[in-house]
Amino acid sequence: MTLPSGDDAHCEDATDAKSNGASTSQPQSPLSSSNHGNGGSASSISSSTQPMRYPGLEQETRRICLRESQFDEEQVVRLLLQELHDRGFVDTFTKLQEESGYTLENEPIAQFRASILAGEWLKVEEALLTIGISTQEARNAALFLVKRQQFLELLEARKLKQALLILQNELSVLTDDVLQLHRLSSLLMCPSPEALRAAAGWDGGDGRSRFLVLESLQAYISPGKMVPVHRMETLFTQAIAHQCEACSYHVRSASQSLYVDHTCPTPVFPQGLQSSLRGHEDEVWYLAFSPDGRYLASASRDKTCIIWSMEDRSIVHRLSGHEGEVSYLAWSPNSKTIVSASSDKTLRLWDVNTGDLLQSFDGHDETVTSCRWLGDNDRFISGGMDHKIIIWSTNGSIIKQISSPRVHDLAVSVERSLLLVADEKTDIHAYDLSTLTFLYNLKEPAEVMSLALSADAQYCITGLCTGELHMWDLNTRLRMREFSGHTQGKYVIRCAFAGLDDCLITTGSEDGLAFVWNRDTGKLLARLRGHTKTTNVCTWSTAAGALATASDDKTICIWPAYHGAPSDMSGVSVQSPASQSSVASDDEDKSMASAAHSTTLSVDVAF
């Protein structure tokens, strides 16, 4: 705490300080004291009889610096009293009331609270007339809560006649909510207390129900008289929530300290271009990291795939054989094989260790647009523009096939047995993965160009031709958030989840940028500048600790993730050193695996 100094210092001798107005008599209850009514300003007591706030200090050390505060002392003390009371520190609670001269509640409010918790409903009804509820409408609403609790407790005690009289003569007069009155009347038919509690969603007179009634009644009582329940905890929660909202990199709930302001100490974020890989002769359309993070595979319009080493950024294998453009790649879970999909209507399975072709798959009649593995290393699924979805065995046989809309993209969650299919129009179709039976549709306002599914399959994101990304909650099937700023129209641009726990959303753009947003807030965090033409795909690997992007400019950019927010990188250009350029695996590739861009490449951080 910083203390005031110089002329601003407000120092007083303890004997001259403001009287705390403590009474020498004991308070009448743990919550209240009779000496100040509602806990208003304490009356002045002479310094000779006033108990000292700092007992045990020597007289000559009793000069203190009083911190000026914008908050009212009474309110602060009463919040402390409530917190102490809620946590069961009875002796400290009593001592603070005595020392400060403030009470948590005045005597009428304390008696009102005690009467509710004791079920003394006549006293509660009388108190509602005297505790300062402002309007008759509010008094009726409060009395309805009390009478409903009394009605339920009479039913629980099997005093049905008395309960019926309260329903007919009192509850019906206090509300115009016919539906609620009908629900209450139906409870008269419950054959037992257990059935009553279950039907009413109520835990009984001996449970927490009276405490809940008390909390509900506080809405009608001035907070100056009855402090709202758990008020200090509410203020703590609001303060932390505000700090989390202001933190650009905050993405998930965690235990927060009250000792320091909130920060996300170790966000993983792509902060600078490390490498620009050259090896393709034409546009690069797709990227996929191996599950173990050791390799990156790229697919190109030049009809080839390249497997890159993430250790030294060298070309491990160039996979040739497709007669058409390669549009999609999928790694097996064990990272030992990879499937490529092509406009030549085929899929091919490759051995990653040797680069050899293991199997070719013929079954589609038009371009194969996407493929995914099914949790093991023996089966994968593919979709194409020929209205077919096919499950394949790695031996080349078709396990199952269904008719479908023309497929732009698909995503799979084996754990949730879920298959999502983006058609050529505006729909996302959900299927049961185990049976390929249709489940439901998600409707978009424009053509869906790409689709991505979070690792826990709770969310999916869709990339639209209008230059928007939408995030859906698959549990509620509601669209949660929109992300915009990038440029997309006629080209397929692949979006992706990124970061730890899929905390980021990323996509390419027709202006050559890649965009990164906070998933939970929708805030744009960065625009990654690394390409000179359309950025077609972004893909993330936690194992590799990097984001990769690919472009029509025939290059691949690697953006390694660092710990710490890039607060000092706005407008900073990061040179990609030639020493990190790709190194080809043979003489033919050496001429293409040239140095990284000679131009300066940068990260723009958007705060």
Coordinates of C-alpha atoms in Angstrom, one line a residue:
M1 CA 0.0 0.0 0.0
T2 CA 1.3 3.5 -0.9
L3 CA 1.0 5.9 1.9
P4 CA 0.4 9.7 1.4
S5 CA 3.4 11.9 2.0
G6 CA 4.2 15.6 2.5
D7 CA 1.3 18.0 2.7
D8 CA -1.1 15.2 1.5
A9 CA -0.3 13.1 4.5
H10 CA -3.2 12.8 7.0
C11 CA -1.5 11.7 10.2
E12 CA -3.2 11.8 13.6
D13 CA -2.4 10.7 17.1
A14 CA -4.5 7.6 18.0
T15 CA -6.1 9.4 20.9
D16 CA -7.3 12.2 18.5
A17 CA -8.6 9.8 15.8
K18 CA -12.3 9.6 15.0
S19 CA -14.2 7.8 17.8
N20 CA -15.3 4.3 16.8
G21 CA -18.4 4.7 19.0
A22 CA -18.1 1.3 20.5
S23 CA -20.4 0.5 23.4
T24 CA -19.3 -1.0 26.6
S25 CA -22.3 -3.3 26.6
Q26 CA -22.4 -6.5 24.7
P27 CA -24.5 -6.7 21.5
Q28 CA -27.9 -8.3 21.8
S29 CA -27.3 -10.9 19.0
P30 CA -24.4 -11.9 16.8
L31 CA -25.8 -9.9 13.9
S32 CA -27.0 -6.7 15.7
S33 CA -26.4 -4.3 18.5
S34 CA -28.9 -2.0 20.1
N35 CA -26.5 1.0 20.3
H36 CA -26.8 2.1 16.7
G37 CA -30.0 0.9 15.3
N38 CA -29.3 0.1 11.6
G39 CA -25.6 0.5 11.9
G40 CA -25.6 4.2 11.2
S41 CA -22.8 6.6 12.2
A42 CA -21.5 6.0 15.7
S43 CA -22.1 8.5 18.4
S44 CA -19.1 10.3 19.9
I45 CA -17.6 8.8 23.0
S46 CA -14.9 10.6 25.0
S47 CA -11.3 9.5 24.3
S48 CA -10.8 8.6 27.9
T49 CA -13.4 5.8 27.8
Q50 CA -12.9 4.8 24.1
P51 CA -11.2 1.4 23.6
M52 CA -8.2 1.8 21.4
R53 CA -8.1 0.4 17.8
Y54 CA -4.4 -0.7 18.2
P55 CA -4.1 -2.3 21.6
G56 CA -0.7 -3.4 22.7
L57 CA 1.2 -0.6 21.0
E58 CA 3.3 1.7 23.1
Q59 CA 2.0 5.2 23.5
E60 CA 4.9 6.8 21.6
T61 CA 4.3 4.6 18.5
R62 CA 0.6 5.3 18.3
R63 CA 0.9 7.8 15.5
I64 CA -0.6 6.2 12.4
C65 CA -1.1 7.3 8.8
L66 CA -4.8 7.0 7.9
R67 CA -5.3 6.0 4.3
E68 CA -7.9 8.1 2.6
S69 CA -10.5 5.9 0.9
Q70 CA -13.2 6.7 -1.6
F71 CA -15.4 4.0 0.1
D72 CA -17.6 4.6 3.0
E73 CA -16.2 3.1 6.2
E74 CA -19.5 1.8 7.4
Q75 CA -20.2 0.0 4.2
V76 CA -16.7 -1.6 4.2
V77 CA -17.0 -2.7 7.8
R78 CA -20.4 -4.2 7.3
L79 CA -19.2 -6.2 4.3
L80 CA -16.3 -7.5 6.5
L81 CA -18.8 -8.4 9.2
Q82 CA -21.0 -10.3 6.7
E83 CA -18.0 -12.2 5.4
L84 CA -16.8 -13.1 8.8
H85 CA -20.3 -14.2 9.8
D86 CA -20.6 -16.3 6.6
R87 CA -17.3 -18.0 7.3
G88 CA -18.1 -18.8 10.9
F89 CA -15.6 -16.5 12.6
V90 CA -18.0 -15.7 15.4
D91 CA -15.6 -14.3 18.0
T92 CA -13.9 -12.0 15.4
F93 CA -17.3 -10.9 14.1
T94 CA -18.3 -9.9 17.6
K95 CA -15.0 -8.2 18.3
L96 CA -15.2 -6.1 15.1
Q97 CA -18.8 -5.0 15.9
E98 CA -17.6 -3.9 19.4
E99 CA -14.4 -2.2 18.1
S100 CA -16.0 -0.4 15.1
G101 CA -19.3 0.5 16.5
Y102 CA -21.1 -0.8 13.4
T103 CA -23.5 -3.7 13.2
L104 CA -24.2 -5.9 10.3
E105 CA -28.0 -5.5 10.8
N106 CA -30.3 -3.6 13.1
E107 CA -32.4 -5.4 15.7
P108 CA -35.7 -5.5 13.6
I109 CA -33.8 -7.0 10.6
A110 CA -32.0 -9.5 12.8
Q111 CA -35.3 -10.6 14.3
F112 CA -36.8 -10.8 10.8
R113 CA -34.0 -13.1 9.7
A114 CA -34.3 -15.3 12.8
S115 CA -38.0 -15.6 12.4
I116 CA -37.7 -16.8 8.8
L117 CA -35.1 -19.4 9.7
A118 CA -37.2 -20.6 12.7
G119 CA -40.3 -20.8 10.5
E120 CA -42.2 -18.3 12.7
W121 CA -44.4 -17.1 9.8
L122 CA -46.8 -14.9 11.8
K123 CA -43.8 -12.8 13.1
V124 CA -42.4 -12.7 9.6
E125 CA -45.7 -11.4 8.2
E126 CA -45.8 -8.7 10.9
A127 CA -42.2 -7.7 10.2
L128 CA -42.9 -7.2 6.5
L129 CA -45.0 -4.2 7.5
T130 CA -42.3 -2.5 9.5
I131 CA -38.9 -3.2 7.9
G132 CA -39.3 -0.5 5.2
I133 CA -40.4 -2.3 2.0
S134 CA -41.3 0.7 -0.2
T135 CA -44.5 -0.2 -2.0
Q136 CA -47.6 -2.4 -1.5
E137 CA -46.7 -4.3 -4.7
A138 CA -43.3 -5.2 -3.3
R139 CA -44.8 -6.2 0.0
N140 CA -47.3 -8.5 -1.7
A141 CA -44.5 -10.1 -3.7
A142 CA -42.5 -10.6 -0.6
L143 CA -45.4 -12.0 1.3
F144 CA -46.1 -14.4 -1.5
L145 CA -42.7 -15.9 -1.1
V146 CA -43.3 -16.3 2.6
K147 CA -46.8 -17.9 2.2
R148 CA -45.5 -20.2 -0.5
Q149 CA -42.9 -21.6 1.9
Q150 CA -45.5 -21.9 4.6
F151 CA -47.8 -23.7 2.2
L152 CA -45.1 -26.2 1.2
E153 CA -44.1 -26.9 4.8
L154 CA -47.7 -27.6 5.7
L155 CA -48.0 -30.0 2.8
E156 CA -44.8 -31.7 4.0
A157 CA -46.3 -32.1 7.4
R158 CA -49.4 -33.5 5.8
K159 CA -51.6 -30.7 7.1
L160 CA -53.5 -30.6 3.9
K161 CA -56.5 -28.6 5.1
Q162 CA -54.4 -25.7 6.5
A163 CA -52.3 -25.7 3.3
L164 CA -55.5 -25.5 1.2
L165 CA -56.8 -22.5 3.2
I166 CA -53.5 -20.7 2.6
L167 CA -53.6 -21.4 -1.1
Q168 CA -57.3 -20.3 -1.5
N169 CA -57.4 -17.4 0.9
E170 CA -53.9 -15.9 0.7
L171 CA -51.7 -17.0 -2.1
S172 CA -54.4 -16.6 -4.7
V173 CA -54.9 -13.0 -3.5
L174 CA -51.2 -12.1 -3.7
T175 CA -50.6 -13.1 -7.3
D176 CA -52.2 -13.0 -10.7
D177 CA -50.0 -15.8 -12.0
V178 CA -52.6 -18.4 -12.7
L179 CA -50.1 -21.0 -14.0
Q180 CA -48.1 -20.8 -10.8
L181 CA -51.2 -21.2 -8.7
H182 CA -52.2 -24.3 -10.7
R183 CA -48.7 -25.8 -10.1
L184 CA -49.1 -25.2 -6.4
S185 CA -52.5 -26.7 -6.3
S186 CA -51.3 -29.8 -8.1
L187 CA -48.9 -30.4 -5.2
L188 CA -51.9 -31.2 -3.0
M189 CA -52.1 -34.5 -4.8
C190 CA -48.6 -35.6 -3.8
P191 CA -49.0 -38.9 -1.8
S192 CA -45.9 -38.4 0.4
P193 CA -43.4 -35.7 1.6
E194 CA -40.8 -37.4 -0.7
A195 CA -43.1 -37.0 -3.7
L196 CA -43.8 -33.4 -2.8
R197 CA -40.2 -32.5 -2.6
A198 CA -39.5 -34.1 -5.9
A199 CA -42.5 -32.5 -7.7
A200 CA -41.8 -29.0 -6.3
G201 CA -38.0 -29.1 -6.7
W202 CA -37.8 -28.2 -3.1
D203 CA -35.5 -29.7 -0.4
G204 CA -38.0 -29.4 2.5
G205 CA -38.4 -27.3 5.6
D206 CA -35.2 -28.8 7.2
G207 CA -33.1 -28.2 4.1
R208 CA -31.9 -24.9 2.6
S209 CA -35.3 -23.7 1.5
R210 CA -35.7 -21.1 4.3
F211 CA -32.3 -19.7 3.5
L212 CA -33.3 -19.5 -0.1
V213 CA -36.5 -17.6 0.8
L214 CA -34.4 -15.2 2.9
E215 CA -32.1 -14.6 -0.1
S216 CA -35.1 -14.0 -2.3
L217 CA -36.7 -11.5 0.1
Q218 CA -33.6 -9.4 0.1
A219 CA -34.6 -8.1 -3.3
Y220 CA -37.4 -6.2 -1.6
I221 CA -35.4 -4.8 1.3
S222 CA -33.0 -1.9 1.2
P223 CA -29.4 -3.1 0.9
G224 CA -28.6 -0.5 3.6
K225 CA -30.7 -2.4 6.0
M226 CA -29.9 -6.0 4.9
V227 CA -26.6 -6.4 3.0
P228 CA -27.2 -8.6 -0.1
V229 CA -26.1 -12.1 0.4
H230 CA -22.4 -12.9 -0.1
R231 CA -21.8 -9.3 -1.2
M232 CA -18.0 -9.4 -0.8
E233 CA -17.7 -12.6 -2.8
T234 CA -19.9 -11.0 -5.5
L235 CA -17.6 -8.0 -5.7
F236 CA -14.6 -10.2 -5.9
T237 CA -16.2 -12.2 -8.7
Q238 CA -17.1 -9.1 -10.6
A239 CA -13.6 -7.6 -10.2
I240 CA -11.9 -10.8 -11.5
A241 CA -14.4 -11.1 -14.4
H242 CA -13.7 -7.5 -15.4
Q243 CA -9.9 -8.2 -15.3
C244 CA -10.4 -11.3 -17.4
E245 CA -12.4 -9.5 -20.0
A246 CA -9.7 -6.9 -20.3
C247 CA -7.0 -9.6 -20.7
S248 CA -6.6 -10.3 -24.4
Y249 CA -5.3 -13.7 -23.9
H250 CA -7.6 -15.0 -21.3
V251 CA -9.4 -18.1 -22.7
R252 CA -10.4 -20.4 -19.9
S253 CA -11.6 -20.4 -16.3
A254 CA -9.0 -21.0 -13.6
S255 CA -8.5 -20.4 -9.9
Q256 CA -7.7 -16.7 -9.5
S257 CA -5.7 -15.1 -6.7
L258 CA -7.1 -12.1 -4.8
Y259 CA -3.6 -10.9 -4.0
V260 CA -2.7 -9.7 -7.5
D261 CA -4.5 -8.4 -10.6
H262 CA -5.4 -11.1 -13.1
T263 CA -3.0 -11.9 -15.9
C264 CA -2.6 -14.9 -18.2
P265 CA 1.1 -15.6 -17.4
T266 CA 1.9 -18.1 -20.1
P267 CA -0.3 -17.7 -23.2
V268 CA 1.0 -19.5 -26.2
F269 CA 0.8 -17.2 -29.2
P270 CA 2.4 -17.0 -32.7
Q271 CA 4.7 -14.0 -32.3
G272 CA 7.0 -14.0 -35.3
L273 CA 7.8 -15.7 -38.6
Q274 CA 10.5 -18.2 -38.1
S275 CA 10.6 -19.9 -41.5
S276 CA 9.2 -19.5 -45.0
L277 CA 9.3 -22.8 -46.8
R278 CA 9.6 -23.0 -50.6
G279 CA 9.3 -26.3 -52.4
H280 CA 6.0 -26.3 -54.4
E281 CA 5.8 -25.1 -58.0
D282 CA 2.2 -23.8 -57.7
E283 CA -0.3 -22.7 -55.1
V284 CA -0.3 -24.5 -51.7
W285 CA -3.9 -25.4 -50.8
Y286 CA -3.7 -27.5 -47.6
L287 CA -1.4 -28.1 -44.6
A288 CA -1.5 -30.7 -41.8
F289 CA 0.8 -31.3 -38.9
S290 CA 1.5 -34.9 -37.9
P291 CA 0.0 -35.8 -34.5
D292 CA 3.4 -36.1 -32.9
G293 CA 4.5 -32.7 -34.2
R294 CA 7.6 -34.0 -36.0
Y295 CA 6.3 -33.3 -39.6
L296 CA 4.3 -30.9 -41.6
A297 CA 2.6 -32.0 -44.8
S298 CA 1.6 -29.7 -47.6
A299 CA -0.7 -30.2 -50.6
S300 CA -0.5 -28.2 -53.8
R301 CA -2.1 -27.4 -57.1
D302 CA 1.1 -28.8 -58.6
K303 CA -0.3 -32.3 -57.9
T304 CA 2.3 -33.1 -55.2
C305 CA 2.5 -33.4 -51.5
I306 CA 5.6 -32.5 -49.5
I307 CA 6.4 -33.8 -46.0
W308 CA 8.6 -31.3 -44.2
S309 CA 10.7 -31.9 -41.1
M310 CA 9.8 -29.6 -38.2
E311 CA 13.2 -30.1 -36.7
D312 CA 15.2 -28.5 -39.5
R313 CA 12.5 -27.4 -41.9
S314 CA 13.9 -29.7 -44.6
I315 CA 12.0 -31.7 -47.2
V316 CA 11.7 -35.3 -46.1
H317 CA 9.6 -36.6 -49.0
R318 CA 8.0 -35.3 -52.1
L319 CA 4.9 -37.5 -52.9
S320 CA 4.1 -37.6 -56.5
G321 CA 1.5 -39.7 -58.4
H322 CA -1.8 -37.8 -58.4
E323 CA -3.0 -36.7 -61.8
G324 CA -4.9 -33.7 -60.5
E325 CA -4.5 -31.0 -57.8
V326 CA -4.1 -32.3 -54.2
S327 CA -6.8 -30.6 -52.1
Y328 CA -6.7 -32.3 -48.7
L329 CA -4.4 -34.3 -46.4
A330 CA -5.0 -36.4 -43.2
W331 CA -2.5 -38.0 -40.9
S332 CA -3.1 -41.4 -39.3
P333 CA -3.2 -41.2 -35.5
N334 CA 0.2 -42.9 -35.2
S335 CA 1.9 -40.4 -37.6
K336 CA 3.2 -43.3 -39.7
T337 CA 0.9 -42.9 -42.8
I338 CA -0.9 -40.0 -44.5
V339 CA -3.9 -39.9 -46.9
S340 CA -4.1 -37.4 -49.8
A341 CA -7.3 -36.4 -51.6
S342 CA -7.3 -35.1 -55.2
S343 CA -9.3 -33.7 -58.0
D344 CA -8.4 -36.8 -60.0
K345 CA -11.2 -38.5 -58.0
T346 CA -8.8 -40.7 -56.0
L347 CA -7.2 -40.9 -52.5
R348 CA -3.7 -42.2 -51.9
L349 CA -2.2 -43.7 -48.8
W350 CA 1.6 -43.0 -48.2
D351 CA 4.2 -44.4 -45.9
V352 CA 5.7 -41.5 -44.1
N353 CA 9.0 -43.3 -43.3
T354 CA 9.8 -44.3 -46.9
G355 CA 7.6 -42.0 -49.0
D356 CA 6.2 -45.0 -50.8
L357 CA 2.7 -45.3 -52.1
L358 CA 0.9 -48.0 -50.0
Q359 CA -2.6 -47.9 -51.6
S360 CA -4.8 -46.1 -54.0
F361 CA -8.5 -45.7 -53.4
D362 CA -11.0 -45.4 -56.3
G363 CA -14.7 -44.9 -55.5
H364 CA -15.5 -41.3 -56.0
D365 CA -16.8 -40.0 -59.3
E366 CA -15.8 -36.3 -58.9
T367 CA -13.2 -34.3 -56.9
V368 CA -12.5 -35.7 -53.4
T369 CA -12.7 -32.6 -51.2
S370 CA -11.9 -33.9 -47.7
C371 CA -10.8 -36.9 -45.7
R372 CA -10.4 -37.8 -42.0
W373 CA -9.2 -40.8 -39.9
L374 CA -11.6 -42.6 -37.6
G375 CA -9.6 -42.9 -34.4
D376 CA -7.5 -45.9 -35.4
N377 CA -4.9 -46.5 -38.1
D378 CA -7.0 -48.8 -40.2
R379 CA -10.0 -46.7 -41.3
F380 CA -10.7 -43.2 -42.7
I381 CA -13.6 -41.4 -44.2
S382 CA -13.8 -39.2 -47.4
G383 CA -16.3 -36.9 -49.0
G384 CA -16.5 -35.4 -52.4
M385 CA -18.5 -33.4 -55.0
D386 CA -20.1 -36.6 -56.2
H387 CA -22.7 -36.7 -53.3
K388 CA -20.8 -39.6 -51.7
I389 CA -19.4 -40.1 -48.2
I390 CA -17.3 -43.3 -48.0
I391 CA -15.6 -45.1 -45.1
W392 CA -12.5 -46.9 -46.3
S393 CA -10.2 -49.7 -45.0
T394 CA -6.5 -49.0 -45.5
N395 CA -6.5 -52.2 -47.6
G396 CA -8.5 -50.4 -50.2
S397 CA -12.0 -51.8 -49.6
I398 CA -15.1 -49.8 -48.9
I399 CA -16.6 -50.4 -45.5
K400 CA -19.7 -48.2 -45.8
Q401 CA -21.0 -45.6 -48.3
I402 CA -23.9 -43.2 -48.1
S403 CA -25.4 -40.6 -50.4
S404 CA -25.0 -37.1 -49.2
P405 CA -25.0 -33.5 -50.3
R406 CA -21.9 -32.4 -52.3
V407 CA -19.2 -32.1 -49.7
H408 CA -17.1 -28.9 -49.2
D409 CA -15.5 -30.1 -46.0
L410 CA -16.0 -32.5 -43.1
A411 CA -14.9 -32.9 -39.5
V412 CA -15.0 -35.9 -37.2
S413 CA -15.1 -36.5 -33.4
V414 CA -14.6 -40.2 -32.7
E415 CA -15.2 -39.6 -28.9
R416 CA -18.7 -38.1 -29.6
S417 CA -19.4 -40.3 -32.6
L418 CA -20.0 -37.2 -34.6
L419 CA -19.5 -36.4 -38.3
L420 CA -20.1 -32.8 -39.5
V421 CA -20.4 -32.2 -43.2
A422 CA -20.4 -28.8 -44.9
D423 CA -22.3 -28.9 -48.2
E424 CA -21.9 -26.7 -51.2
K425 CA -24.7 -24.4 -50.1
T426 CA -25.4 -23.1 -46.6
D427 CA -25.9 -26.2 -44.4
I428 CA -23.9 -28.1 -41.9
H429 CA -25.2 -31.7 -41.7
A430 CA -24.5 -33.7 -38.5
Y431 CA -24.4 -37.5 -38.7
D432 CA -23.9 -40.3 -36.1
L433 CA -20.4 -41.5 -37.0
S434 CA -20.9 -45.1 -36.1
T435 CA -24.0 -45.6 -38.3
L436 CA -23.8 -42.6 -40.7
T437 CA -27.4 -41.8 -39.8
F438 CA -28.5 -38.2 -40.1
L439 CA -28.9 -36.2 -36.8
Y440 CA -29.6 -32.5 -37.5
N441 CA -28.8 -29.5 -39.6
L442 CA -27.1 -26.1 -38.8
K443 CA -28.2 -23.4 -41.1
E444 CA -25.8 -20.6 -42.3
P445 CA -26.8 -17.4 -44.2
A446 CA -24.2 -18.0 -46.9
E447 CA -22.2 -20.6 -48.6
V448 CA -19.9 -22.6 -46.3
M449 CA -16.4 -22.9 -47.6
S450 CA -14.7 -24.6 -44.7
L451 CA -15.4 -26.3 -41.3
A452 CA -13.4 -27.0 -38.2
L453 CA -14.2 -28.9 -35.0
S454 CA -12.7 -28.3 -31.5
A455 CA -10.9 -31.1 -29.9
D456 CA -13.6 -31.6 -27.3
A457 CA -16.3 -31.4 -30.1
Q458 CA -18.2 -28.8 -28.1
Y459 CA -17.7 -26.1 -30.8
C460 CA -17.4 -25.9 -34.5
I461 CA -16.4 -23.0 -36.7
T462 CA -17.6 -22.3 -40.2
G463 CA -15.9 -20.2 -42.8
L464 CA -18.4 -18.4 -45.1
C465 CA -17.9 -16.9 -48.5
T466 CA -19.0 -13.5 -47.1
G467 CA -15.7 -13.1 -45.1
E468 CA -17.1 -14.2 -41.8
L469 CA -16.4 -17.1 -39.4
H470 CA -19.2 -18.4 -37.1
M471 CA -18.7 -20.4 -34.0
W472 CA -21.5 -22.8 -33.0
D473 CA -22.1 -24.5 -29.7
L474 CA -22.9 -28.1 -30.7
N475 CA -24.5 -28.8 -27.3
T476 CA -27.2 -26.1 -27.7
R477 CA -26.9 -25.9 -31.5
L478 CA -26.8 -22.2 -31.2
R479 CA -24.5 -19.8 -33.0
M480 CA -22.3 -18.2 -30.3
R481 CA -20.0 -15.7 -32.0
E482 CA -18.9 -14.1 -35.2
F483 CA -15.3 -13.3 -36.3
S484 CA -14.6 -10.9 -39.1
G485 CA -12.0 -8.6 -40.6
H486 CA -10.5 -11.0 -43.1
T487 CA -11.3 -11.1 -46.8
Q488 CA -12.9 -14.1 -48.4
G489 CA -15.1 -14.5 -51.5
K490 CA -14.5 -16.9 -54.3
Y491 CA -11.7 -19.0 -52.8
V492 CA -11.7 -21.8 -50.3
I493 CA -9.9 -20.7 -47.2
R494 CA -9.5 -23.1 -44.4
C495 CA -10.2 -21.9 -40.8
A496 CA -8.9 -23.7 -37.7
F497 CA -8.9 -23.8 -33.9
A498 CA -5.4 -23.0 -32.5
G499 CA -3.5 -22.5 -29.2
L500 CA -3.7 -24.4 -26.0
D501 CA -7.2 -26.0 -25.4
D502 CA -8.3 -24.5 -28.8
C503 CA -8.3 -21.0 -27.2
L504 CA -7.7 -19.2 -30.5
I505 CA -9.5 -19.0 -33.8
T506 CA -7.5 -18.5 -37.0
T507 CA -8.0 -18.2 -40.7
G508 CA -6.4 -17.0 -43.9
S509 CA -7.4 -14.1 -46.1
E510 CA -7.4 -13.1 -49.7
D511 CA -5.2 -10.1 -48.9
G512 CA -2.3 -12.5 -47.9
L513 CA -2.8 -12.1 -44.1
A514 CA -3.7 -14.6 -41.5
F515 CA -6.0 -13.5 -38.6
V516 CA -6.0 -14.7 -35.0
W517 CA -8.9 -14.1 -32.6
N518 CA -9.6 -15.0 -29.0
R519 CA -12.1 -17.7 -29.2
D520 CA -14.1 -16.7 -26.1
T521 CA -14.2 -12.9 -26.5
G522 CA -14.0 -12.6 -30.3
K523 CA -11.3 -10.0 -29.9
L524 CA -8.9 -9.8 -32.9
L525 CA -5.4 -10.5 -31.5
A526 CA -3.2 -10.3 -34.5
R527 CA -2.8 -10.1 -38.3
L528 CA 0.1 -12.2 -39.4
R529 CA 1.9 -10.8 -42.4
G530 CA 3.9 -13.4 -44.3
H531 CA 2.4 -14.0 -47.7
T532 CA 2.1 -11.9 -50.8
K533 CA -1.1 -13.6 -52.2
T534 CA -4.2 -15.3 -50.8
T535 CA -3.5 -17.3 -47.6
N536 CA -5.4 -20.5 -48.2
V537 CA -5.0 -22.4 -44.9
C538 CA -4.0 -22.1 -41.3
T539 CA -3.2 -25.1 -39.1
W540 CA -2.0 -25.4 -35.5
S541 CA 0.0 -28.1 -33.6
T542 CA 0.4 -28.0 -29.9
A543 CA 3.0 -30.8 -30.2
A544 CA 5.1 -28.7 -32.6
G545 CA 4.3 -25.5 -30.8
A546 CA 3.6 -23.6 -34.0
L547 CA 1.1 -22.2 -36.4
A548 CA 1.6 -22.8 -40.1
T549 CA 0.0 -21.0 -43.1
A550 CA 0.1 -21.6 -46.8
S551 CA -0.6 -19.4 -49.8
D552 CA -1.1 -19.0 -53.5
D553 CA 2.4 -17.5 -53.5
K554 CA 3.7 -21.1 -53.3
T555 CA 5.1 -20.7 -49.8
I556 CA 4.5 -22.0 -46.3
C557 CA 5.1 -19.8 -43.3
I558 CA 5.9 -21.2 -39.8
W559 CA 4.9 -19.1 -36.8
P560 CA 6.3 -20.6 -33.6
A561 CA 4.4 -20.0 -30.4
Y562 CA 6.2 -18.3 -27.5
H563 CA 5.2 -17.9 -23.9
G564 CA 4.2 -14.3 -23.0
A565 CA 1.9 -11.9 -24.7
P566 CA 3.4 -10.1 -27.7
S567 CA 2.7 -6.7 -26.2
D568 CA 6.0 -5.3 -27.4
M569 CA 5.6 -6.5 -31.0
S570 CA 3.1 -4.1 -32.5
G571 CA 4.5 -2.8 -35.8
V572 CA 7.7 -4.8 -35.3
S573 CA 9.1 -6.6 -38.4
V574 CA 10.7 -10.0 -37.9
Q575 CA 13.3 -11.0 -40.4
S576 CA 13.3 -14.6 -41.4
P577 CA 16.9 -15.7 -41.4
A578 CA 18.2 -17.6 -44.4
S579 CA 19.8 -20.1 -42.0
Q580 CA 16.3 -21.3 -41.2
S581 CA 15.4 -21.9 -44.9
S582 CA 14.3 -25.3 -46.1
V583 CA 17.0 -27.7 -47.2
A584 CA 15.9 -30.0 -50.0
S585 CA 16.5 -33.8 -49.8
D586 CA 17.9 -34.1 -53.3
D587 CA 19.5 -31.9 -56.0
E588 CA 16.3 -31.3 -57.8
D589 CA 14.6 -29.9 -54.7
K590 CA 17.6 -27.8 -53.6
S591 CA 16.9 -25.3 -56.3
M592 CA 13.3 -24.9 -55.1
A593 CA 14.0 -25.1 -51.3
S594 CA 15.6 -21.7 -51.5
A595 CA 16.2 -19.1 -48.8
A596 CA 13.2 -17.7 -47.0
H597 CA 11.6 -14.5 -48.3
S598 CA 14.1 -11.7 -48.8
T599 CA 11.4 -9.3 -47.8
T600 CA 10.7 -8.3 -44.2
L601 CA 7.8 -10.2 -42.7
S602 CA 5.9 -9.0 -39.7
V603 CA 3.3 -9.6 -37.0
D604 CA 0.7 -6.8 -36.4
V605 CA -0.7 -7.2 -32.9
A606 CA -4.2 -5.8 -32.7
F607 CA -5.0 -4.5 -29.2

